[in-house]
Short mmCIF file of C-alpha atoms and ligand atoms in Angstrom, two decimals:
data_model
loop_
_atom_site.label_atom_id
_atom_site.label_comp_id
_atom_site.label_asym_id
_atom_site.label_seq_id
_atom_site.Cartn_x
_atom_site.Cartn_y
_atom_site.Cartn_z
CA MET A 1 154.27 66.50 135.43
CA THR A 2 154.70 62.85 134.51
CA MET A 3 152.11 61.25 132.25
CA ARG A 4 151.88 57.92 130.44
CA THR A 5 151.87 57.51 126.70
CA LEU A 6 149.66 55.10 124.81
CA ASP A 7 152.38 52.47 124.78
CA GLY A 8 153.08 52.86 128.51
CA ARG A 9 156.17 55.08 128.46
CA GLU A 10 156.62 57.92 130.94
CA PHE A 11 156.29 61.39 129.43
CA ASP A 12 156.99 64.78 131.01
CA LEU A 13 154.31 67.29 130.16
CA THR A 14 155.66 70.85 130.16
CA GLN A 15 153.91 73.77 131.84
CA ASP A 16 153.67 75.49 128.44
CA ALA A 17 151.83 72.51 126.97
CA LEU A 18 149.48 72.45 129.94
CA ASN A 19 148.80 76.18 129.64
CA GLY A 20 148.03 75.66 125.97
CA LEU A 21 145.47 73.00 126.86
CA LYS A 22 143.86 75.16 129.54
CA ALA A 23 143.47 78.03 127.09
CA ARG A 24 141.41 75.80 124.80
CA LEU A 25 138.99 74.56 127.44
CA ARG A 26 135.86 75.92 129.11
CA GLY A 27 136.04 73.36 131.92
CA PRO A 28 138.71 73.06 134.62
CA VAL A 29 141.93 71.05 134.50
CA LEU A 30 142.95 69.29 137.71
CA LEU A 31 146.42 68.10 138.71
CA PRO A 32 147.08 65.62 141.55
CA ALA A 33 147.63 68.40 144.11
CA ASP A 34 144.42 70.26 143.17
CA ALA A 35 141.21 70.24 145.19
CA GLY A 36 138.68 68.00 143.44
CA TYR A 37 141.30 65.76 141.81
CA ASP A 38 140.60 62.91 144.22
CA GLU A 39 136.86 63.16 143.71
CA SER A 40 137.35 62.98 139.95
CA ARG A 41 139.74 60.05 140.05
CA THR A 42 137.94 57.82 142.55
CA VAL A 43 135.39 55.31 141.37
CA TRP A 44 132.58 53.35 143.03
CA ASN A 45 134.70 50.28 143.77
CA ALA A 46 137.31 51.01 146.47
CA MET A 47 139.36 48.04 145.20
CA ILE A 48 140.41 50.38 142.37
CA ASP A 49 142.89 53.10 143.30
CA ARG A 50 144.48 54.64 140.22
CA LYS A 51 146.06 58.04 139.73
CA PRO A 52 145.66 59.72 136.36
CA GLY A 53 148.28 62.33 135.43
CA LEU A 54 145.71 65.04 134.86
CA VAL A 55 141.95 65.46 134.74
CA VAL A 56 139.92 67.51 132.28
CA ARG A 57 136.41 68.22 133.53
CA CYS A 58 134.60 68.65 130.25
CA LEU A 59 131.78 71.18 129.91
CA GLY A 60 130.78 70.25 126.37
CA ALA A 61 131.77 68.54 123.14
CA GLY A 62 134.19 71.42 122.46
CA ASP A 63 136.20 70.49 125.56
CA VAL A 64 136.17 66.82 124.59
CA ILE A 65 137.52 67.70 121.13
CA ALA A 66 140.28 69.88 122.62
CA ALA A 67 141.28 67.14 125.07
CA VAL A 68 141.31 64.41 122.41
CA GLN A 69 143.41 66.64 120.13
CA PHE A 70 145.83 67.24 123.00
CA ALA A 71 146.06 63.55 123.84
CA ARG A 72 146.66 62.76 120.16
CA ALA A 73 149.33 65.40 119.74
CA ASN A 74 151.21 64.14 122.80
CA ASP A 75 150.47 60.44 122.32
CA LEU A 76 148.87 60.33 125.79
CA LEU A 77 146.94 57.48 127.34
CA LEU A 78 143.32 58.64 127.61
CA CYS A 79 140.52 57.42 129.84
CA ILE A 80 136.89 58.46 130.13
CA LYS A 81 134.80 58.55 133.27
CA GLY A 82 131.02 58.60 133.12
CA GLY A 83 129.42 57.61 136.42
CA GLY A 84 132.55 55.77 137.59
CA HIS A 85 130.47 52.71 138.46
CA ASN A 86 132.37 50.19 136.40
CA ILE A 87 133.37 47.39 138.76
CA ALA A 88 136.68 46.85 136.95
CA GLY A 89 137.47 50.57 137.26
CA LEU A 90 137.78 50.99 133.48
CA ALA A 91 137.11 54.71 133.80
CA THR A 92 140.52 55.46 135.23
CA ALA A 93 144.18 54.63 134.56
CA ASP A 94 147.52 55.53 136.14
CA GLY A 95 149.26 58.45 134.44
CA ALA A 96 146.45 58.96 131.91
CA LEU A 97 144.59 62.06 130.80
CA LEU A 98 141.20 61.47 132.40
CA LEU A 99 138.14 62.98 130.74
CA ASP A 100 135.72 63.51 133.60
CA MET A 101 132.27 63.88 132.02
CA SER A 102 130.42 64.51 135.29
CA LEU A 103 129.74 68.20 134.61
CA MET A 104 127.76 67.28 131.48
CA ARG A 105 124.44 66.26 133.01
CA GLY A 106 121.81 68.04 130.92
CA VAL A 107 118.65 66.17 129.83
CA TRP A 108 116.17 67.45 127.22
CA VAL A 109 112.88 65.66 126.65
CA ASP A 110 111.05 65.91 123.32
CA ARG A 111 107.62 64.80 124.41
CA GLN A 112 106.13 64.75 120.89
CA ARG A 113 108.81 62.46 119.49
CA ALA A 114 109.15 60.55 122.78
CA ILE A 115 112.93 61.03 122.74
CA ALA A 116 115.23 62.19 125.52
CA HIS A 117 118.62 63.68 124.75
CA ALA A 118 120.98 63.17 127.68
CA GLN A 119 124.54 64.42 128.03
CA ALA A 120 127.02 61.63 128.61
CA GLY A 121 127.87 62.57 132.20
CA CYS A 122 124.30 61.91 133.36
CA LEU A 123 123.57 59.39 136.04
CA LEU A 124 120.51 57.17 135.60
CA GLY A 125 118.58 59.21 138.14
CA ASP A 126 119.08 62.40 136.08
CA VAL A 127 117.32 60.89 133.09
CA ASP A 128 114.50 59.29 135.10
CA ARG A 129 113.86 62.55 136.92
CA GLU A 130 113.35 64.54 133.72
CA THR A 131 111.51 61.91 131.66
CA GLN A 132 109.12 61.06 134.50
CA LEU A 133 107.88 64.67 134.47
CA HIS A 134 106.16 63.57 131.25
CA GLY A 135 105.14 60.09 132.41
CA LEU A 136 107.85 58.65 130.17
CA ALA A 137 110.92 56.48 130.75
CA THR A 138 113.60 54.57 128.91
CA VAL A 139 115.17 51.28 129.99
CA LEU A 140 117.76 52.03 132.69
CA GLY A 141 119.32 50.05 135.54
CA PHE A 142 118.48 49.42 139.19
CA VAL A 143 120.80 51.90 140.97
CA SER A 144 120.30 55.59 140.23
CA ALA A 145 123.93 56.69 140.73
CA THR A 146 125.16 54.51 137.84
CA GLY A 147 126.37 56.41 134.77
CA ILE A 148 124.25 56.26 131.61
CA ALA A 149 127.27 56.14 129.31
CA GLY A 150 129.00 53.01 130.57
CA LEU A 151 125.69 51.26 131.16
CA THR A 152 124.34 52.00 127.67
CA LEU A 153 127.60 51.29 125.82
CA GLY A 154 127.77 47.85 127.45
CA GLY A 155 124.07 46.96 127.03
CA GLY A 156 122.07 47.90 130.11
CA PHE A 157 119.11 46.24 131.77
CA GLY A 158 116.56 47.12 134.45
CA TYR A 159 112.88 46.90 135.40
CA LEU A 160 111.74 47.79 131.86
CA THR A 161 113.97 45.36 129.95
CA ARG A 162 111.30 42.69 129.66
CA ARG A 163 109.13 45.15 127.70
CA TRP A 164 111.68 47.07 125.65
CA GLY A 165 114.97 45.16 125.61
CA TRP A 166 118.51 46.19 126.50
CA THR A 167 119.05 49.90 127.16
CA SER A 168 121.15 49.94 124.01
CA ASP A 169 118.13 48.64 122.03
CA ASN A 170 116.42 51.91 122.99
CA VAL A 171 119.14 54.22 121.69
CA ALA A 172 118.06 56.35 118.75
CA GLY A 173 121.42 58.00 118.22
CA MET A 174 124.64 59.16 119.83
CA ASP A 175 126.98 62.11 119.42
CA VAL A 176 130.59 60.97 119.44
CA VAL A 177 134.03 62.58 119.35
CA THR A 178 136.21 60.24 117.34
CA SER A 179 139.91 59.43 117.65
CA GLU A 180 140.50 62.10 114.98
CA ALA A 181 138.78 64.60 117.29
CA ARG A 182 135.78 64.99 114.97
CA LEU A 183 132.25 65.30 116.36
CA VAL A 184 130.03 62.85 114.46
CA ARG A 185 126.52 61.53 114.73
CA ALA A 186 125.90 57.79 114.99
CA SER A 187 122.39 56.61 114.17
CA ALA A 188 120.59 54.24 111.81
CA ASP A 189 120.96 56.92 109.07
CA GLU A 190 124.40 58.29 109.79
CA ASN A 191 127.55 56.23 110.36
CA ALA A 192 125.47 53.10 110.83
CA ASP A 193 128.54 50.92 111.44
CA LEU A 194 129.61 53.12 114.34
CA PHE A 195 126.04 53.12 115.65
CA TRP A 196 126.06 49.33 115.57
CA GLY A 197 129.36 49.13 117.46
CA LEU A 198 128.36 51.59 120.16
CA ARG A 199 125.39 49.47 121.23
CA GLY A 200 127.37 46.90 123.22
CA GLY A 201 130.96 47.52 122.16
CA GLY A 202 131.72 49.83 125.09
CA GLY A 203 133.92 52.91 124.88
CA ASN A 204 136.05 51.45 122.06
CA PHE A 205 135.10 53.90 119.32
CA GLY A 206 135.22 57.39 120.73
CA VAL A 207 134.01 59.70 123.46
CA VAL A 208 130.22 59.77 123.55
CA THR A 209 129.01 63.26 124.40
CA GLY A 210 125.24 62.72 124.20
CA ILE A 211 122.72 59.90 123.86
CA ASP A 212 119.18 59.98 122.43
CA TYR A 213 116.85 57.46 124.06
CA ALA A 214 113.45 56.27 122.87
CA LEU A 215 110.89 56.84 125.63
CA HIS A 216 107.84 54.82 126.63
CA PRO A 217 104.82 55.62 128.78
CA VAL A 218 105.67 54.45 132.32
CA GLY A 219 104.24 55.50 135.68
CA PRO A 220 104.46 58.01 137.19
CA GLU A 221 103.27 55.36 139.70
CA VAL A 222 104.06 51.66 139.54
CA VAL A 223 103.52 48.76 141.90
CA GLY A 224 106.94 47.91 143.19
CA GLY A 225 109.13 47.07 146.14
CA VAL A 226 110.42 44.14 148.16
CA VAL A 227 109.02 41.33 150.28
CA ALA A 228 111.42 39.43 152.59
CA TRP A 229 111.31 36.17 154.52
CA PRO A 230 113.80 34.38 156.80
CA ALA A 231 116.31 32.25 154.85
CA SER A 232 114.67 29.16 156.37
CA GLU A 233 111.85 29.81 153.85
CA ALA A 234 114.25 30.10 150.90
CA SER A 235 113.41 26.79 149.28
CA ARG A 236 109.70 27.65 149.01
CA VAL A 237 110.28 31.31 148.13
CA LEU A 238 112.73 30.51 145.34
CA GLU A 239 110.24 28.00 143.96
CA LEU A 240 107.58 30.73 144.03
CA TYR A 241 110.03 33.02 142.22
CA ARG A 242 110.84 30.36 139.65
CA THR A 243 107.24 29.57 138.78
CA MET A 244 105.95 33.14 138.90
CA ALA A 245 108.79 34.48 136.77
CA ALA A 246 108.19 31.80 134.13
CA GLU A 247 104.56 32.97 133.73
CA ALA A 248 105.01 36.69 134.44
CA PRO A 249 103.50 39.24 132.03
CA PRO A 250 106.10 41.54 130.43
CA GLU A 251 105.09 44.44 132.67
CA LEU A 252 106.32 42.47 135.69
CA THR A 253 110.00 42.07 136.50
CA LEU A 254 111.01 39.82 139.38
CA VAL A 255 114.36 39.69 141.15
CA ALA A 256 115.20 37.14 143.85
CA LEU A 257 118.04 37.60 146.26
CA MET A 258 119.63 36.04 149.30
CA ARG A 259 121.82 37.95 151.73
CA ASN A 260 122.01 38.94 155.39
CA ALA A 261 119.30 41.46 156.27
CA PRO A 262 120.53 45.06 156.07
CA PRO A 263 119.61 47.42 158.93
CA ALA A 264 116.66 48.78 156.94
CA PRO A 265 113.75 50.36 158.86
CA TRP A 266 111.20 48.11 157.10
CA LEU A 267 112.86 44.96 158.50
CA PRO A 268 112.45 44.01 162.18
CA LYS A 269 115.53 44.91 164.25
CA ASP A 270 115.99 41.37 165.53
CA MET A 271 116.38 40.19 161.93
CA HIS A 272 119.15 42.67 161.04
CA GLY A 273 122.26 40.74 160.06
CA LYS A 274 120.35 37.45 159.83
CA PRO A 275 120.07 35.51 156.54
CA ILE A 276 117.01 36.35 154.47
CA VAL A 277 115.51 35.65 151.08
CA ALA A 278 113.71 38.45 149.26
CA VAL A 279 111.74 39.04 146.09
CA LEU A 280 111.97 42.44 144.45
CA ALA A 281 109.13 43.19 142.03
CA CYS A 282 108.18 46.02 139.72
CA TYR A 283 104.96 46.07 137.69
CA SER A 284 105.06 48.93 135.19
CA GLY A 285 101.51 48.56 133.79
CA THR A 286 98.40 49.88 135.57
CA GLN A 287 98.42 49.85 139.36
CA GLU A 288 95.15 47.86 139.49
CA ASP A 289 96.65 45.06 137.38
CA GLY A 290 99.91 45.30 139.29
CA GLU A 291 98.27 44.77 142.65
CA LYS A 292 96.54 41.64 141.35
CA VAL A 293 99.70 40.28 139.77
CA VAL A 294 101.92 40.71 142.86
CA ALA A 295 99.24 39.52 145.33
CA PRO A 296 100.62 35.93 145.48
CA ILE A 297 104.01 37.29 146.57
CA LYS A 298 102.54 39.42 149.33
CA ALA A 299 100.33 36.57 150.54
CA PHE A 300 103.11 33.98 150.54
CA GLY A 301 104.07 32.47 153.90
CA LYS A 302 104.94 34.84 156.72
CA PRO A 303 107.05 37.70 155.39
CA ILE A 304 109.22 39.60 157.90
CA GLY A 305 108.91 42.75 155.82
CA ASP A 306 106.77 43.92 152.90
CA VAL A 307 107.22 47.23 151.09
CA LEU A 308 105.74 46.06 147.80
CA VAL A 309 103.27 48.91 147.23
CA ARG A 310 102.17 51.62 144.80
CA ARG A 311 105.04 54.08 144.56
CA PRO A 312 106.49 56.59 142.06
CA TYR A 313 108.55 54.89 139.36
CA ALA A 314 111.38 57.38 140.00
CA GLN A 315 111.44 56.23 143.63
CA MET A 316 111.43 52.58 142.55
CA GLN A 317 114.55 53.36 140.53
CA THR A 318 116.36 54.39 143.73
CA LEU A 319 115.16 51.57 145.98
CA LEU A 320 118.46 49.67 145.95
CA ASP A 321 120.74 52.72 146.12
CA ALA A 322 121.52 52.45 149.83
CA THR A 323 122.66 48.84 149.42
CA GLN A 324 125.39 49.79 146.91
CA PRO A 325 127.30 52.79 148.30
CA LYS A 326 130.43 54.18 146.67
CA GLY A 327 133.61 53.34 148.56
CA ARG A 328 133.08 49.73 149.60
CA ARG A 329 135.22 46.94 148.22
CA TYR A 330 133.39 44.96 145.54
CA TYR A 331 134.01 41.80 143.55
CA TRP A 332 131.24 40.39 141.35
CA LYS A 333 130.82 37.38 139.11
CA SER A 334 127.89 37.03 136.76
CA GLU A 335 126.46 34.67 134.18
CA TYR A 336 123.46 34.83 131.87
CA LEU A 337 121.00 32.01 132.46
CA PRO A 338 118.52 30.46 130.01
CA SER A 339 116.13 29.52 132.85
CA ILE A 340 116.00 29.05 136.60
CA GLU A 341 116.44 25.39 137.44
CA PRO A 342 115.56 23.91 140.86
CA ALA A 343 119.14 22.62 141.09
CA LEU A 344 120.42 26.18 140.68
CA CYS A 345 118.15 27.35 143.51
CA GLU A 346 119.73 24.70 145.75
CA LYS A 347 123.15 26.13 144.99
CA VAL A 348 121.98 29.71 145.55
CA MET A 349 120.87 28.65 149.05
CA ALA A 350 124.07 26.73 149.76
CA HIS A 351 126.35 29.61 148.83
CA ALA A 352 124.20 32.26 150.50
CA ALA A 353 124.60 30.22 153.69
CA THR A 354 128.38 30.74 153.58
CA ILE A 355 128.39 34.47 152.81
CA ARG A 356 131.41 36.15 154.44
CA SER A 357 130.18 39.75 154.67
CA PRO A 358 126.97 41.52 155.74
CA HIS A 359 126.86 43.31 152.36
CA SER A 360 127.26 40.41 149.92
CA ALA A 361 124.38 38.75 148.05
CA VAL A 362 123.40 36.21 145.44
CA VAL A 363 120.95 37.80 143.03
CA LEU A 364 118.77 36.51 140.17
CA PHE A 365 117.46 39.18 137.77
CA GLN A 366 114.71 38.43 135.28
CA ILE A 367 115.33 40.00 131.85
CA ASP A 368 113.51 37.78 129.32
CA GLY A 369 111.11 39.17 126.73
CA ALA A 370 111.86 41.94 124.24
CA LEU A 371 115.60 41.38 124.13
CA ASN A 372 115.09 37.75 123.08
CA ARG A 373 113.03 38.81 120.05
CA LEU A 374 115.80 40.75 118.28
CA ASP A 375 118.34 39.10 116.05
CA GLU A 376 121.79 38.31 117.53
CA ALA A 377 123.37 40.53 114.84
CA HIS A 378 121.19 43.53 115.75
CA SER A 379 124.01 44.98 117.85
CA PRO A 380 127.13 43.65 119.61
CA VAL A 381 125.42 43.47 123.00
CA GLY A 382 124.18 40.12 121.65
CA ASN A 383 123.26 37.50 124.25
CA ARG A 384 119.74 37.30 122.83
CA ASP A 385 119.33 33.93 124.53
CA ALA A 386 119.73 35.40 128.02
CA ARG A 387 116.59 35.16 130.18
CA TYR A 388 118.02 35.75 133.65
CA VAL A 389 121.20 37.21 135.11
CA LEU A 390 122.93 35.50 138.01
CA ASN A 391 125.06 37.97 139.92
CA ILE A 392 127.18 36.97 142.87
CA THR A 393 128.00 40.26 144.53
CA GLY A 394 130.84 40.19 147.03
CA ALA A 395 130.90 43.49 148.99
CA TRP A 396 132.87 44.29 152.16
CA ASP A 397 134.62 47.12 153.99
CA GLN A 398 138.23 46.22 154.83
CA ALA A 399 141.16 45.40 152.54
CA ALA A 400 142.18 42.70 155.03
CA ASP A 401 139.01 40.81 154.06
CA ASP A 402 139.69 40.87 150.30
CA GLY A 403 140.91 37.28 150.14
CA ALA A 404 137.99 35.68 151.98
CA ASN A 405 135.33 37.61 150.05
CA ILE A 406 136.89 37.10 146.62
CA GLU A 407 137.23 33.41 147.41
CA TRP A 408 133.55 33.17 148.42
CA THR A 409 132.45 34.93 145.23
CA ARG A 410 134.62 32.78 143.00
CA GLN A 411 133.60 29.53 144.67
CA ALA A 412 129.91 30.32 144.27
CA TRP A 413 130.48 31.32 140.64
CA THR A 414 132.56 28.24 139.83
CA ASP A 415 129.84 26.06 141.28
CA MET A 416 126.99 27.76 139.42
CA LYS A 417 128.46 28.59 136.02
CA ALA A 418 127.35 25.25 134.61
CA PHE A 419 123.82 26.78 134.47
CA SER A 420 125.00 29.64 132.21
CA THR A 421 124.02 30.28 128.59
CA GLY A 422 127.80 30.57 128.10
CA GLY A 423 127.55 34.35 128.01
CA ASN A 424 128.05 36.91 130.74
CA TYR A 425 127.37 40.62 131.18
CA ILE A 426 130.35 42.71 130.15
CA ASN A 427 129.27 45.52 132.48
CA PHE A 428 129.43 43.25 135.53
CA GLN A 429 132.96 42.07 134.82
CA THR A 430 135.76 42.60 137.33
CA GLU A 431 139.35 43.67 136.76
CA ASP A 432 140.69 40.12 136.55
CA GLU A 433 138.55 38.60 133.78
CA SER A 434 140.26 36.31 131.30
CA PRO A 435 140.20 37.06 127.53
CA GLN A 436 137.87 34.04 127.20
CA ARG A 437 135.29 35.64 129.49
CA ILE A 438 135.43 38.87 127.50
CA GLU A 439 134.97 36.88 124.31
CA ALA A 440 132.07 35.02 125.92
CA ALA A 441 130.46 38.34 126.81
CA LEU A 442 130.83 39.83 123.33
CA GLY A 443 130.08 36.57 121.60
CA LYS A 444 129.62 36.45 117.85
CA GLY A 445 129.90 40.24 117.50
CA LEU A 446 133.63 40.33 118.21
CA ALA A 447 134.92 39.94 114.63
CA ARG A 448 132.66 42.71 113.33
CA LEU A 449 133.58 44.93 116.30
CA ALA A 450 137.24 44.57 115.34
CA GLN A 451 136.44 45.87 111.84
CA VAL A 452 134.46 48.83 113.17
CA LYS A 453 137.31 49.53 115.58
CA ALA A 454 139.83 49.49 112.70
CA LYS A 455 137.77 52.06 110.81
CA TRP A 456 137.11 54.44 113.72
CA ASP A 457 140.13 53.96 116.00
CA SER A 458 142.88 52.19 114.07
CA GLN A 459 145.58 53.34 116.54
CA ASN A 460 143.56 52.07 119.52
CA MET A 461 143.47 55.42 121.24
CA PHE A 462 140.41 54.31 123.23
CA ARG A 463 141.86 51.35 125.07
CA THR A 464 140.86 51.79 128.72
CA ASN A 465 137.81 49.57 128.26
CA ARG A 466 137.08 45.96 127.37
CA ASN A 467 139.40 46.48 124.49
CA VAL A 468 138.73 45.30 120.96
CA THR A 469 141.87 44.97 118.87
CA PRO A 470 141.50 46.75 115.51
CA VAL A 471 142.02 44.44 112.50
C1 FAD B 501 125.87 49.49 142.04
C2 FAD B 501 125.80 49.14 140.59
C3 FAD B 501 124.59 48.81 140.04
C4 FAD B 501 124.50 48.48 138.69
N1 FAD B 501 123.29 48.16 138.18
C5 FAD B 501 123.19 47.89 136.87
C6 FAD B 501 121.92 47.62 136.30
O1 FAD B 501 120.91 47.61 136.98
N2 FAD B 501 121.88 47.36 134.98
C7 FAD B 501 122.99 47.35 134.20
O2 FAD B 501 122.86 47.12 133.01
N3 FAD B 501 124.19 47.59 134.72
C8 FAD B 501 124.31 47.87 136.03
N4 FAD B 501 125.54 48.10 136.56
C9 FAD B 501 126.74 47.97 135.73
C10 FAD B 501 126.98 49.25 134.96
O3 FAD B 501 126.27 49.19 133.77
C11 FAD B 501 128.47 49.40 134.65
O4 FAD B 501 129.18 49.46 135.85
C12 FAD B 501 128.77 50.61 133.79
O5 FAD B 501 130.09 50.53 133.33
C13 FAD B 501 128.57 51.88 134.55
O6 FAD B 501 128.66 53.00 133.73
P1 FAD B 501 129.44 54.30 134.24
O7 FAD B 501 129.28 55.37 133.22
O8 FAD B 501 129.04 54.60 135.63
O9 FAD B 501 130.89 53.69 134.21
P2 FAD B 501 132.36 54.29 134.18
O10 FAD B 501 133.09 53.54 135.23
O11 FAD B 501 132.41 55.76 134.25
O12 FAD B 501 132.83 53.84 132.73
C14 FAD B 501 132.74 52.52 132.29
C15 FAD B 501 133.35 52.35 130.91
O13 FAD B 501 132.63 53.15 129.98
C16 FAD B 501 133.51 54.07 129.35
N5 FAD B 501 132.84 55.37 129.21
C17 FAD B 501 132.24 56.08 130.19
N6 FAD B 501 131.74 57.21 129.68
C18 FAD B 501 132.03 57.20 128.36
C19 FAD B 501 131.79 58.10 127.30
N7 FAD B 501 131.15 59.24 127.49
N8 FAD B 501 132.22 57.77 126.06
C20 FAD B 501 132.88 56.61 125.84
N9 FAD B 501 133.15 55.74 126.81
C21 FAD B 501 132.73 56.02 128.06
C22 FAD B 501 134.69 54.19 130.31
O14 FAD B 501 135.85 54.63 129.68
C23 FAD B 501 134.80 52.79 130.82
O15 FAD B 501 135.49 51.99 129.89
C24 FAD B 501 125.66 48.46 137.90
C25 FAD B 501 126.88 48.78 138.45
C26 FAD B 501 126.96 49.12 139.79
C27 FAD B 501 128.27 49.43 140.38
#
């Protein structure tokens, strides 16, 4: 079978070599003709359609080591798939050996130490499910099918970010298979340089096999959900969002969004497909306090739908899942914002009014608080001046509509990027980002990342990512 080498040459892998690999693995190996190959190779964003040469479905660190040794010995291009949610499709590459981590989904909670150990193939929902059994949680993102590995390695934010920072700020340690196929520990006490690089530097340094997260008391019930109004109310609702978010206690996270109403049962049928504005809220302190804090949102104007109620935190973490299914075509542009300005709200409304697809949205996430209090040099995720995230999410069904939807997304982004801190979220980047945008995302950490890369992966074996050149 034909594979690709690290420097892009074609390489014929013999049956003997393949048999040798299989003999060293517990997990299955899949070739393009095998059942399951397509499931392993496909990612969330249907714009990405790549065909790796072979897939190793790892069952443990031993399989990862065997696969890395094999890739090294044959000079093969290697890629690593966690949850496959990366918008740019960084988990997969044509002709590569793909390490599919999705069989490694164990989670162990140490209640006494308030630490969860999660295998690197976990999705966010796996970790929330197990930690919530103990009334604990770590900072994870808004859609439960996202992979923990990619999210954490690139930073990570969600409803708990205002209290406890980026997801990567909550990592106590990681287990990593290096480019030399050694299993090492990265923590504050062991291989501290590697530990630093892994908290924002992406998959540049090795294959992460497990992550230890610090846990915090959360739930099991929170006050959370969405309130929606017709887009004609957007000016007043966005002003409410702006002023409430500026004063919000850290337990409260507010998200504002504009889109066409999805066919959700909590929205009146005659509003489906019509432009709406919505505020998504999650209060992770006591329910009594939460109900008081979100009362102004529920009482505002005449909402067309209101599901902002007491609910399990684990359910809150899945609330947006149905809006982001695997298999649509997606193109996003994002910027970090220092504040929400009235002039930005005007632009949000203007661009929402020209949306080209029923699935697209303009979204403002609130993230300020704990992450702003750490030093920029704490870890390469950086962006410690970010207080909000603007995300323009183009999403549609047909390839024929690619041009119109990409154009809408880019126009909105071009018009709004003047409000940016100058930084953007590396995990929201698309396939076509310029080197300048990657530099802007990694900011001041880039030079130090290059040194860590040189120490741990001097040959740049791990290159199917936002790649840092070793120096
Ligand atoms: C619908 C949706 C919602 C999202 N919501 C949020 C959110 O709320 N908050 C947030 O912060 N982000 C969010 N994101 C962005 C998300 O963080 C990134 O897409 C992230 O890359 C997803 O991780 P993954 O493991 O699923 O990615 P994958 O596509 O599997 O991998 C992404 C990158 O990580 C590398 N990688 C994966 N596993 C490993 C490993 N074990 N070792 C080393 N490298 C590895 C891959 O090689 C690749 O370079 C969202 C994305 C989507 C599509």
